[in-house]
Structure formats: C-alpha cells, structure tokens
Tab-separated table of C-alpha atoms in Angstrom:
chain	number	residue	atom	x	y	z
R	312	UNK	CA	31.532	-2.915	14.029
R	313	UNK	CA	31.244	-5.432	11.311
R	314	UNK	CA	28.223	-7.561	12.288
R	315	UNK	CA	27.335	-10.884	10.548
R	316	UNK	CA	23.757	-11.972	11.344
R	317	UNK	CA	22.919	-15.410	9.994
R	318	UNK	CA	19.540	-17.307	10.250
R	319	UNK	CA	17.679	-20.137	8.487
R	320	UNK	CA	13.935	-21.337	8.853
R	321	UNK	CA	10.560	-19.831	8.393
R	322	UNK	CA	9.421	-16.346	8.737
R	323	UNK	CA	9.482	-16.514	12.558
R	324	UNK	CA	13.132	-17.320	12.516
R	325	UNK	CA	14.059	-14.676	9.789
R	326	UNK	CA	11.793	-11.644	10.785
R	327	UNK	CA	13.676	-11.054	14.153
R	328	UNK	CA	17.099	-11.124	12.335
R	329	UNK	CA	16.000	-8.564	9.898
R	330	UNK	CA	14.785	-6.386	12.660
R	331	UNK	CA	18.119	-6.515	14.394
R	332	UNK	CA	19.963	-6.064	11.417
R	333	UNK	CA	17.986	-2.797	10.264
R	334	UNK	CA	18.487	-1.389	13.941
R	335	UNK	CA	22.141	-2.232	13.808
R	336	UNK	CA	22.761	-0.375	10.413
R	337	UNK	CA	20.797	2.690	11.838
R	338	UNK	CA	23.046	2.701	14.620
R	339	UNK	CA	25.994	2.876	12.385
R	340	UNK	CA	27.253	-0.711	12.421
R	341	UNK	CA	28.183	-2.353	9.125
R	342	UNK	CA	25.729	-5.329	8.662
R	343	UNK	CA	25.692	-8.512	6.571
R	344	UNK	CA	22.396	-10.317	6.852
R	345	UNK	CA	22.512	-14.055	5.744
R	346	UNK	CA	19.125	-15.508	5.192
R	347	UNK	CA	17.602	-18.460	3.323
R	348	UNK	CA	16.202	-16.376	0.406
R	349	UNK	CA	16.598	-12.724	-0.620
R	350	UNK	CA	14.213	-10.295	1.219
R	351	UNK	CA	13.475	-6.598	1.079
R	352	UNK	CA	15.552	-4.904	3.923
R	353	UNK	CA	16.209	-1.155	4.993
R	354	UNK	CA	19.158	0.517	3.249
R	355	UNK	CA	22.575	-0.122	4.892
R	356	UNK	CA	21.908	-3.773	5.277
R	357	UNK	CA	24.050	-6.091	2.951
R	358	UNK	CA	21.773	-9.023	2.364
R	359	UNK	CA	22.920	-12.423	1.107
R	360	UNK	CA	20.902	-15.472	0.282
R	361	UNK	CA	21.774	-18.942	0.933
R	362	UNK	CA	19.496	-20.338	-1.700
R	363	UNK	CA	17.652	-22.347	0.777
R	364	UNK	CA	13.983	-22.456	0.059
R	365	UNK	CA	12.220	-23.304	3.427
R	366	UNK	CA	8.963	-22.238	1.993
R	367	UNK	CA	9.071	-25.033	-0.519
R	368	UNK	CA	9.886	-27.555	2.171
R	369	UNK	CA	6.862	-26.520	4.208
R	370	UNK	CA	4.687	-26.617	1.232
R	371	UNK	CA	5.883	-30.097	0.253
R	372	UNK	CA	6.049	-31.662	3.785
R	373	UNK	CA	3.406	-29.722	5.563
R	374	UNK	CA	3.476	-30.437	9.280
R	375	UNK	CA	4.392	-34.251	9.075
R	376	UNK	CA	7.608	-35.341	10.620
R	377	UNK	CA	7.470	-38.579	9.009
R	378	UNK	CA	7.352	-37.058	5.573
R	379	UNK	CA	10.454	-35.001	6.427
R	380	UNK	CA	12.235	-38.148	7.607
R	381	UNK	CA	11.367	-40.199	4.625
R	382	UNK	CA	12.902	-37.276	2.364
R	383	UNK	CA	15.829	-36.452	4.513
R	384	UNK	CA	18.447	-37.193	1.983
R	385	UNK	CA	16.538	-35.968	-1.033
R	386	UNK	CA	15.304	-32.687	0.477
R	387	UNK	CA	16.245	-31.923	4.000
R	388	UNK	CA	19.867	-32.636	3.844
R	389	UNK	CA	20.412	-30.587	0.561
R	390	UNK	CA	18.517	-27.726	2.154
R	391	UNK	CA	20.644	-27.733	5.242
R	392	UNK	CA	23.951	-28.216	3.177
R	393	UNK	CA	23.150	-24.828	1.595
R	394	UNK	CA	22.489	-23.261	5.094
R	395	UNK	CA	25.659	-24.714	6.612
R	396	UNK	CA	27.955	-24.412	3.551
R	397	UNK	CA	26.604	-21.278	1.892
R	398	UNK	CA	26.090	-19.509	5.166
R	399	UNK	CA	29.900	-20.364	5.915
R	400	UNK	CA	31.058	-18.720	2.580
R	401	UNK	CA	29.081	-15.644	3.017
R	402	UNK	CA	30.640	-15.261	6.417
R	403	UNK	CA	34.254	-16.062	5.167
R	404	UNK	CA	33.914	-13.526	2.450
R	405	UNK	CA	32.776	-10.751	4.755
R	406	UNK	CA	35.166	-11.348	7.606
R	407	UNK	CA	33.036	-9.777	10.468
R	408	UNK	CA	34.081	-8.729	13.930
R	409	UNK	CA	31.269	-10.656	15.442
R	410	UNK	CA	28.837	-13.608	14.228
R	411	UNK	CA	25.334	-13.505	15.568
R	412	UNK	CA	23.525	-16.696	14.499
R	413	UNK	CA	20.510	-18.856	14.729
R	414	UNK	CA	21.092	-22.364	15.882
R	415	UNK	CA	20.294	-23.911	12.444
R	416	UNK	CA	23.193	-22.310	11.071
R	417	UNK	CA	25.491	-25.027	12.529
R	418	UNK	CA	28.733	-23.740	10.795
R	419	UNK	CA	28.783	-20.445	12.446
R	420	UNK	CA	31.033	-21.420	15.308
R	421	UNK	CA	33.432	-23.081	12.850
R	422	UNK	CA	33.669	-19.964	10.776
R	423	UNK	CA	34.082	-17.684	13.981
R	424	UNK	CA	36.866	-19.906	15.228
R	425	UNK	CA	38.637	-19.994	11.797
R	426	UNK	CA	38.517	-16.135	11.729
R	427	UNK	CA	39.381	-15.586	15.420
R	428	UNK	CA	36.287	-13.650	16.065
R	429	UNK	CA	33.623	-14.275	18.814
R	430	UNK	CA	30.005	-15.691	18.083
R	431	UNK	CA	26.694	-15.074	19.743
R	432	UNK	CA	23.988	-17.613	19.653
R	433	UNK	CA	20.328	-16.439	19.275
R	434	UNK	CA	17.619	-18.831	20.520
R	435	UNK	CA	14.336	-17.509	18.952
R	436	UNK	CA	12.926	-20.301	21.198
R	437	UNK	CA	14.618	-21.939	24.095
R	438	UNK	CA	16.141	-25.184	22.690
R	439	UNK	CA	19.725	-25.167	23.816
R	440	UNK	CA	20.214	-23.350	27.025
R	441	UNK	CA	19.175	-25.939	29.760
R	442	UNK	CA	17.030	-25.032	32.759
R	443	UNK	CA	15.112	-26.987	35.271
R	444	UNK	CA	12.107	-24.609	34.962
R	445	UNK	CA	10.616	-26.029	31.831
R	446	UNK	CA	11.511	-28.686	29.146
R	447	UNK	CA	12.939	-27.621	25.863
R	448	UNK	CA	10.756	-26.292	23.374
R	449	UNK	CA	9.648	-28.922	20.696
R	450	UNK	CA	10.085	-31.724	23.191
R	451	UNK	CA	7.361	-32.204	25.755
R	452	UNK	CA	5.021	-29.626	27.367
R	453	UNK	CA	4.604	-30.900	30.808
R	454	UNK	CA	7.376	-30.144	33.238
R	455	UNK	CA	9.201	-33.111	34.607
R	456	UNK	CA	11.332	-31.434	37.445
R	457	UNK	CA	14.029	-32.173	38.105
R	458	UNK	CA	14.585	-33.928	34.627
R	459	UNK	CA	13.654	-30.945	32.202
R	460	UNK	CA	17.309	-30.435	31.761
R	461	UNK	CA	17.672	-33.835	29.929
R	462	UNK	CA	15.071	-32.658	27.313
R	463	UNK	CA	17.777	-30.105	25.912
R	464	UNK	CA	19.972	-32.964	24.654
R	465	UNK	CA	17.566	-33.301	21.758
R	466	UNK	CA	18.454	-29.903	20.312
R	467	UNK	CA	21.995	-30.843	20.375
R	468	UNK	CA	21.523	-33.911	18.310
R	469	UNK	CA	21.357	-31.994	15.091
R	470	UNK	CA	25.054	-31.629	14.564
R	471	UNK	CA	25.394	-35.402	14.372
R	472	UNK	CA	22.740	-35.591	11.493
R	473	UNK	CA	24.907	-33.048	9.323
R	474	UNK	CA	28.584	-34.394	9.796
R	475	UNK	CA	29.443	-34.246	6.219
R	476	UNK	CA	27.998	-30.795	5.541
R	477	UNK	CA	29.907	-29.682	8.514
R	478	UNK	CA	33.109	-31.339	7.227
R	479	UNK	CA	32.575	-29.497	4.033
R	480	UNK	CA	32.270	-26.210	5.675
R	481	UNK	CA	35.299	-26.921	7.836
R	482	UNK	CA	37.302	-27.622	4.773
R	483	UNK	CA	35.909	-24.399	3.099
R	484	UNK	CA	37.205	-22.074	6.067
R	485	UNK	CA	40.300	-24.104	6.860
R	486	UNK	CA	39.153	-24.616	10.496
R	487	UNK	CA	40.720	-27.260	12.730
R	488	UNK	CA	38.939	-30.568	13.500
R	489	UNK	CA	38.672	-29.832	17.436
R	490	UNK	CA	35.234	-29.081	19.049
R	491	UNK	CA	34.205	-25.544	18.093
R	492	UNK	CA	34.244	-22.892	20.939
R	493	UNK	CA	31.192	-21.984	22.910
R	494	UNK	CA	29.416	-18.834	22.104
R	495	UNK	CA	30.239	-15.900	24.371
R	496	UNK	CA	26.783	-15.093	24.998
R	497	UNK	CA	23.159	-16.264	24.103
R	498	UNK	CA	20.388	-13.795	23.172
R	499	UNK	CA	16.759	-14.724	23.412
R	500	UNK	CA	14.439	-12.186	21.618
R	501	UNK	CA	11.436	-13.101	23.718
R	502	UNK	CA	9.412	-10.968	26.228
R	503	UNK	CA	9.622	-11.798	29.890
R	504	UNK	CA	5.870	-11.054	29.967
R	505	UNK	CA	5.512	-14.200	28.035
R	506	UNK	CA	8.419	-16.342	29.379
R	507	UNK	CA	9.930	-15.405	32.898
R	508	UNK	CA	13.477	-15.642	32.975
R	509	UNK	CA	14.576	-18.935	34.712
R	510	UNK	CA	16.968	-18.344	37.671
R	511	UNK	CA	19.150	-21.045	36.836
R	512	UNK	CA	20.347	-19.580	33.499
R	513	UNK	CA	23.849	-18.230	33.414
R	514	UNK	CA	24.645	-14.424	33.297
R	515	UNK	CA	25.687	-14.797	29.658
R	516	UNK	CA	22.054	-15.609	28.656
R	517	UNK	CA	19.912	-12.438	28.002
R	518	UNK	CA	16.288	-12.137	27.469
R	519	UNK	CA	16.117	-8.955	25.311
R	520	UNK	CA	12.571	-8.508	24.515
R	521	UNK	CA	11.275	-9.393	21.149
R	522	UNK	CA	13.107	-7.951	18.073
R	523	UNK	CA	10.563	-5.921	16.041
R	524	UNK	CA	11.078	-3.993	12.942
R	525	UNK	CA	10.888	-0.184	13.477
R	526	UNK	CA	7.292	0.634	12.335
R	527	UNK	CA	4.432	0.853	14.776
R	528	UNK	CA	1.830	-0.258	12.001
R	529	UNK	CA	1.636	-1.302	8.325
R	530	UNK	CA	-0.557	-0.501	5.447
R	531	UNK	CA	-3.499	-2.815	4.726
R	532	UNK	CA	-5.763	-2.916	1.735
R	533	UNK	CA	-8.886	-1.038	1.618
R	534	UNK	CA	-10.949	-4.308	2.055
R	535	UNK	CA	-9.168	-5.062	5.160
R	536	UNK	CA	-9.244	-1.548	6.507
R	537	UNK	CA	-12.974	-1.394	6.096
R	538	UNK	CA	-13.503	-4.924	7.597
R	539	UNK	CA	-11.579	-4.255	10.885
R	540	UNK	CA	-13.184	-1.025	11.470
R	541	UNK	CA	-16.625	-2.387	11.017
R	542	UNK	CA	-17.088	-4.068	14.412
R	543	UNK	CA	-15.974	-6.979	16.543
R	544	UNK	CA	-14.013	-9.676	14.751
R	545	UNK	CA	-11.860	-12.700	15.365
R	546	UNK	CA	-8.525	-13.052	13.615
R	547	UNK	CA	-7.651	-16.633	12.455
R	548	UNK	CA	-4.415	-17.694	10.817
R	549	UNK	CA	-1.932	-20.468	11.135
R	550	UNK	CA	1.160	-18.857	9.213
R	551	UNK	CA	3.294	-21.347	7.417
R	552	UNK	CA	1.469	-24.383	8.745
R	553	UNK	CA	-0.058	-26.496	5.952
R	554	UNK	CA	-1.911	-29.682	7.011
R	555	UNK	CA	-4.735	-31.918	5.817
R	556	UNK	CA	-8.069	-30.813	6.910
R	557	UNK	CA	-7.786	-27.104	6.171
R	558	UNK	CA	-11.398	-26.746	5.041
R	559	UNK	CA	-12.795	-28.540	8.186
R	560	UNK	CA	-10.632	-26.118	10.289
R	561	UNK	CA	-12.198	-23.261	8.427
R	562	UNK	CA	-15.690	-24.588	9.045
R	563	UNK	CA	-14.869	-24.957	12.722
R	564	UNK	CA	-13.485	-21.530	13.207
R	565	UNK	CA	-16.296	-19.605	11.351
R	566	UNK	CA	-19.076	-21.676	13.080
R	567	UNK	CA	-17.740	-21.007	16.501
R	568	UNK	CA	-17.058	-17.321	15.903
R	569	UNK	CA	-20.557	-16.784	14.469
R	570	UNK	CA	-22.008	-18.585	17.499
R	571	UNK	CA	-20.291	-15.915	19.614
R	572	UNK	CA	-21.627	-13.144	17.351
R	573	UNK	CA	-18.175	-12.543	15.852
R	574	UNK	CA	-17.038	-11.851	12.217
R	575	UNK	CA	-13.930	-13.549	10.962
R	576	UNK	CA	-10.738	-12.397	9.384
R	577	UNK	CA	-9.201	-15.338	7.975
R	578	UNK	CA	-5.378	-15.522	6.808
R	579	UNK	CA	-4.846	-18.621	4.921
R	580	UNK	CA	-1.071	-18.748	5.073
R	581	UNK	CA	0.462	-21.547	3.434
R	582	UNK	CA	-2.697	-23.633	3.580
R	583	UNK	CA	-3.569	-23.938	7.186
R	584	UNK	CA	-7.084	-22.711	6.913
R	585	UNK	CA	-9.424	-22.853	3.903
R	586	UNK	CA	-13.020	-21.232	3.759
R	587	UNK	CA	-15.409	-23.567	1.966
R	588	UNK	CA	-17.976	-21.917	-0.197
R	589	UNK	CA	-20.798	-23.017	2.189
R	590	UNK	CA	-19.192	-20.874	4.924
R	591	UNK	CA	-18.521	-17.697	2.893
R	592	UNK	CA	-20.469	-14.514	3.649
R	593	UNK	CA	-20.383	-10.725	4.346
R	594	UNK	CA	-19.062	-11.509	7.902
R	595	UNK	CA	-16.065	-13.423	6.497
R	596	UNK	CA	-13.049	-11.941	4.893
R	597	UNK	CA	-10.220	-14.179	3.523
R	598	UNK	CA	-6.840	-13.016	2.651
R	599	UNK	CA	-3.481	-14.898	2.319
R	600	UNK	CA	-1.862	-12.712	4.841
R	601	UNK	CA	-2.495	-9.518	6.749
R	602	UNK	CA	-0.294	-6.996	8.633
R	603	UNK	CA	-0.494	-8.193	12.296
R	604	UNK	CA	0.530	-4.782	13.825
R	605	UNK	CA	-2.499	-3.045	12.028
R	606	UNK	CA	-5.036	-5.856	12.462
R	607	UNK	CA	-4.668	-7.191	15.745
R	608	UNK	CA	-5.075	-4.230	18.044
R	609	UNK	CA	-8.678	-4.184	16.812
R	610	UNK	CA	-9.345	-8.063	16.989
R	611	UNK	CA	-11.465	-9.452	19.849
R	612	UNK	CA	-9.190	-12.640	19.785
R	613	UNK	CA	-6.462	-14.339	17.831
R	614	UNK	CA	-6.850	-17.827	16.881
R	615	UNK	CA	-3.484	-19.031	15.706
R	616	UNK	CA	-0.696	-21.797	15.668
R	617	UNK	CA	1.261	-20.440	18.475
R	618	UNK	CA	4.538	-19.273	16.573
R	619	UNK	CA	6.562	-16.962	18.880
R	620	UNK	CA	6.181	-14.039	16.178
R	621	UNK	CA	2.396	-14.332	16.388
R	622	UNK	CA	2.254	-14.543	19.959
R	623	UNK	CA	4.221	-11.442	20.452
R	624	UNK	CA	2.131	-9.667	17.926
R	625	UNK	CA	-0.966	-10.614	19.695
R	626	UNK	CA	0.144	-9.986	23.210
R	627	UNK	CA	1.491	-6.625	22.324
R	628	UNK	CA	-1.945	-5.811	20.649
R	629	UNK	CA	-3.733	-7.058	23.946
R	630	UNK	CA	-5.655	-9.373	21.883
R	631	UNK	CA	-6.129	-12.743	23.734
R	632	UNK	CA	-4.729	-15.711	21.868
R	633	UNK	CA	-6.527	-19.163	21.307
R	634	UNK	CA	-3.652	-21.362	20.359
R	635	UNK	CA	-3.990	-24.280	18.048
R	636	UNK	CA	-0.528	-25.914	17.837
R	637	UNK	CA	0.669	-28.296	15.164
R	638	UNK	CA	4.426	-28.968	15.502
R	639	UNK	CA	7.791	-28.015	16.992
R	640	UNK	CA	7.772	-25.379	19.471
R	641	UNK	CA	4.066	-24.325	19.197
R	642	UNK	CA	2.819	-26.806	21.863
R	643	UNK	CA	5.455	-25.244	24.217
R	644	UNK	CA	4.221	-21.765	23.698
R	645	UNK	CA	0.715	-22.765	24.121
R	646	UNK	CA	1.560	-24.529	27.295
R	647	UNK	CA	3.433	-21.452	28.631
R	648	UNK	CA	0.867	-18.876	27.891
R	649	UNK	CA	-1.837	-21.074	29.598
R	650	UNK	CA	0.483	-21.423	32.433
R	651	UNK	CA	1.095	-17.576	32.732
R	652	UNK	CA	-2.721	-17.044	32.792
R	653	UNK	CA	-2.652	-15.293	29.225
R	654	UNK	CA	-4.587	-17.944	27.245
R	655	UNK	CA	-7.061	-20.822	27.668
R	656	UNK	CA	-5.531	-24.413	27.421
R	657	UNK	CA	-4.159	-24.899	23.874
R	658	UNK	CA	-6.320	-27.097	21.372
R	659	UNK	CA	-4.171	-29.403	19.497
R	660	UNK	CA	-5.176	-29.130	15.663
R	661	UNK	CA	-6.537	-32.462	15.650
R	662	UNK	CA	-8.849	-31.632	18.718
R	663	UNK	CA	-10.295	-28.587	16.924
R	664	UNK	CA	-14.174	-28.718	16.999
R	665	UNK	CA	-16.868	-26.279	17.401
R	666	UNK	CA	-17.133	-27.468	20.990
R	667	UNK	CA	-13.476	-26.931	21.942
R	668	UNK	CA	-13.142	-23.691	20.224
R	669	UNK	CA	-16.471	-22.259	21.446
R	670	UNK	CA	-15.318	-23.265	25.051
R	671	UNK	CA	-12.085	-21.526	24.418
R	672	UNK	CA	-13.682	-18.225	23.019
R	673	UNK	CA	-16.338	-18.242	25.929
R	674	UNK	CA	-13.233	-18.039	28.366
R	675	UNK	CA	-11.497	-15.305	26.833
R	676	UNK	CA	-12.849	-12.547	29.084
R	677	UNK	CA	-10.981	-14.429	32.019
R	678	UNK	CA	-7.755	-13.575	30.377
R	679	UNK	CA	-8.027	-9.912	29.256
R	680	UNK	CA	-6.777	-8.333	32.261
R	681	UNK	CA	-3.605	-10.392	32.316
R	682	UNK	CA	-3.101	-10.009	28.571
R	683	UNK	CA	-3.510	-6.183	28.763
R	684	UNK	CA	-0.847	-6.103	31.591
R	685	UNK	CA	1.553	-8.232	29.449
R	686	UNK	CA	0.808	-5.709	26.612
R	687	UNK	CA	1.935	-2.957	28.855
R	688	UNK	CA	5.108	-4.550	29.871
R	689	UNK	CA	5.982	-5.351	26.263
R	690	UNK	CA	5.378	-1.985	25.246
R	691	UNK	CA	8.310	-0.864	27.569
R	692	UNK	CA	10.767	-3.347	25.709
R	693	UNK	CA	12.938	-2.399	23.083
R	694	UNK	CA	14.453	-5.740	22.094
R	695	UNK	CA	16.945	-4.576	19.183
R	696	UNK	CA	18.186	-1.802	21.382
R	697	UNK	CA	18.902	-4.007	24.334
R	698	UNK	CA	20.631	-6.631	22.104
R	699	UNK	CA	22.824	-4.032	20.374
R	700	UNK	CA	23.900	-2.746	23.988
R	701	UNK	CA	24.770	-6.249	24.885
R	702	UNK	CA	26.705	-6.847	21.539
R	703	UNK	CA	28.583	-3.560	21.836
R	704	UNK	CA	29.742	-4.532	25.471
R	705	UNK	CA	31.159	-7.707	24.162
R	706	UNK	CA	33.514	-6.141	21.953
C-alpha cells in the first residue's frame, strides 16, 4: 500500500508520525512522510519537507496567544500556508492509496477527495472527536457535563481562519468546492492507561496506544550516563516551551528538589528552564535535551510541561509526573492524569513556587503504585502495529 503520512506542529506532533512511517516501511508498505522540516528517518521512508519552521514560531512567540494573534498575518498565516499548500502538493505528486494526517494539515481531505482515495484523521490529542466524558483538549479542564460536546466546536473553527489557503490548495489539486468528505476512521496514538476510551465514541475511532520508534533506549553522553547512575535525581524539562521567568523556574525546581534530597537533571529545551549561576553545583546537570527512554526509567520523578509525548515517556518509565502546564493541551493532560490517580494536581506555570512544587514532590509516593500499573499496561501496547492493522483493514 502507498501510504502518505502528513503532520505539522512541534516535536510532539511529528515524532508519532515518524514512528508510524518507519513501522509501515518495515512492514513492506511504500511510505511518504510529509513533515514541517526535514528530519532523519529510517531507510525506506520517503520524507518531504513543507518548509514550515514551527521551531522558529515557538522561539519568537513563546507561549503567548496574544503575540500569535498580533502576528497572525505576518507569521502564522504564511506558516500555515506552507502546511496547507505544500502538504497538498506533496500528496498530489505521490498519489497515495491512503492519506493519514494530523488535523493541522487542513488540505488533506481536499487532496484525498480529488484523488479519489480515503483519508484517516490522527488526533494526537482529542480535539475533534466529540464526547460527553471530557471537554476538548485546549479549551477548559473541568468537565461541564452534559455540555462537554460543545467545546469541540473550537477545534473546527480553524478551517474558517485559512479560507484563502484552502482555496489555493483546492485550485492546485483541482478539487470541487463542495464540503470535503469525512475521514473513514480516526486514530488516537494515546494509551488507555492515561485516557480511558469514552463509551460514546463511534466504532470508527480507535485508540491504538502510543506510536513509539522501535528502539528500547537511546545513547546518552558520558556526563549524562554518569549522572543518572549516581543516585536519585529529578528530571525537569519543559520541551518546546519558551516563556519569561525561565531563571525563576530553575531556582524553584532546584531548591525544591534539594529540599527533598534529590539531584536535578535539567533539560533547558527551547528556553523553558534556565539554571542561574547561583544554583549551579555538582548535584545539577544541565543539558539542552536528553533521551527520555534512557533517562526517565532511573528518575525519581519527572517535572514537565505535560505534552503527551513526555507523559507517555514518563509513564512508560514508571516515573511519577509533576505537570507544570503552559498552554494548549497541557492543562488537559495534567487534569486527566490527576483524575486517573497518576499524578498530583497540575501546577500552572505562574503558580510554580518552592511551596507548591515541594508539596507535589512530597505527595509522589501516593501515586507510584498507580503509575507502575499504568507502565505495565503500556508495556503491552504496540501502537504502530495496531494502527497498521487498522489501516490494512480499511483497504
């Protein structure tokens, strides 16, 4: 089968598609992977870049929705044009048998209809498939039954924001002006140990388990290897989050961990954490990024932003999480983990203090049994294999 996989966004949006693409190629499928920027992937995967620099967007806007709105025409719209138009062009050239796509790739249904092939939606977070069980990720965190379904309308509003870009894509593929067809299936690469499947989802919606690349661990530097093997430590990293107050967050994390007798491994990412000189020491190791699969199984706890990729990595490693959400779906995941008994209540980034973080770290032993059980469940899941089984059945 000729598969086209198209995604857009930050690392958490791209890594699952890489994992699926590599698994599909290993299973004998022909695969084209359309991503924002060129990346290294396994042999057998044809990769195409849209030329959409989401890292630059994150660096320039941080976590401020207001800044993003102010620069909508100058930055956001051109970026999404590349996703919508170049994504369509790459699909049209490849002429796949099936298109599997992220919701940000708004032109995917248009291309599928123009080519006469089916399309499958991938929700890395639940934003479009309505349920009464919980509100849409990125809206509110507290359930408002029976009105939760209304929150999913927000996710569908994006199409109206990019009418001109979609018109350009439609002209490129020669599609009709009628409303695009619905996906024949929806896949969620999320573990049921983290998010139980709602009873009111239709049968065409499948929770496959996380899509992880096929290696159990990753190499780390000698400094990191020595540090993580030397005794108990807390991992702290906020991924692609960049926001004012990075040094203050670094002080809080280090002071809180030291109060509990932990060393600290800090991943600065795109600027979410900074370690000031007055908090440096032999019990603190600072890196830009680290291999989660190697580091987290030895961590006493993981303090992070609550992106679903990091949540999966920490839970699979049986490392209890303290979630400090900034934007988008992160508050949603923080609330879900707390409701499932897998983590303390999330601490919003502006509320992060030595007192609030120390209280959360103090409570982690209350969650270790549940997290260990969730890790056991996740170890039985093979998300990419399940996803490919579903896709094969759709042919």
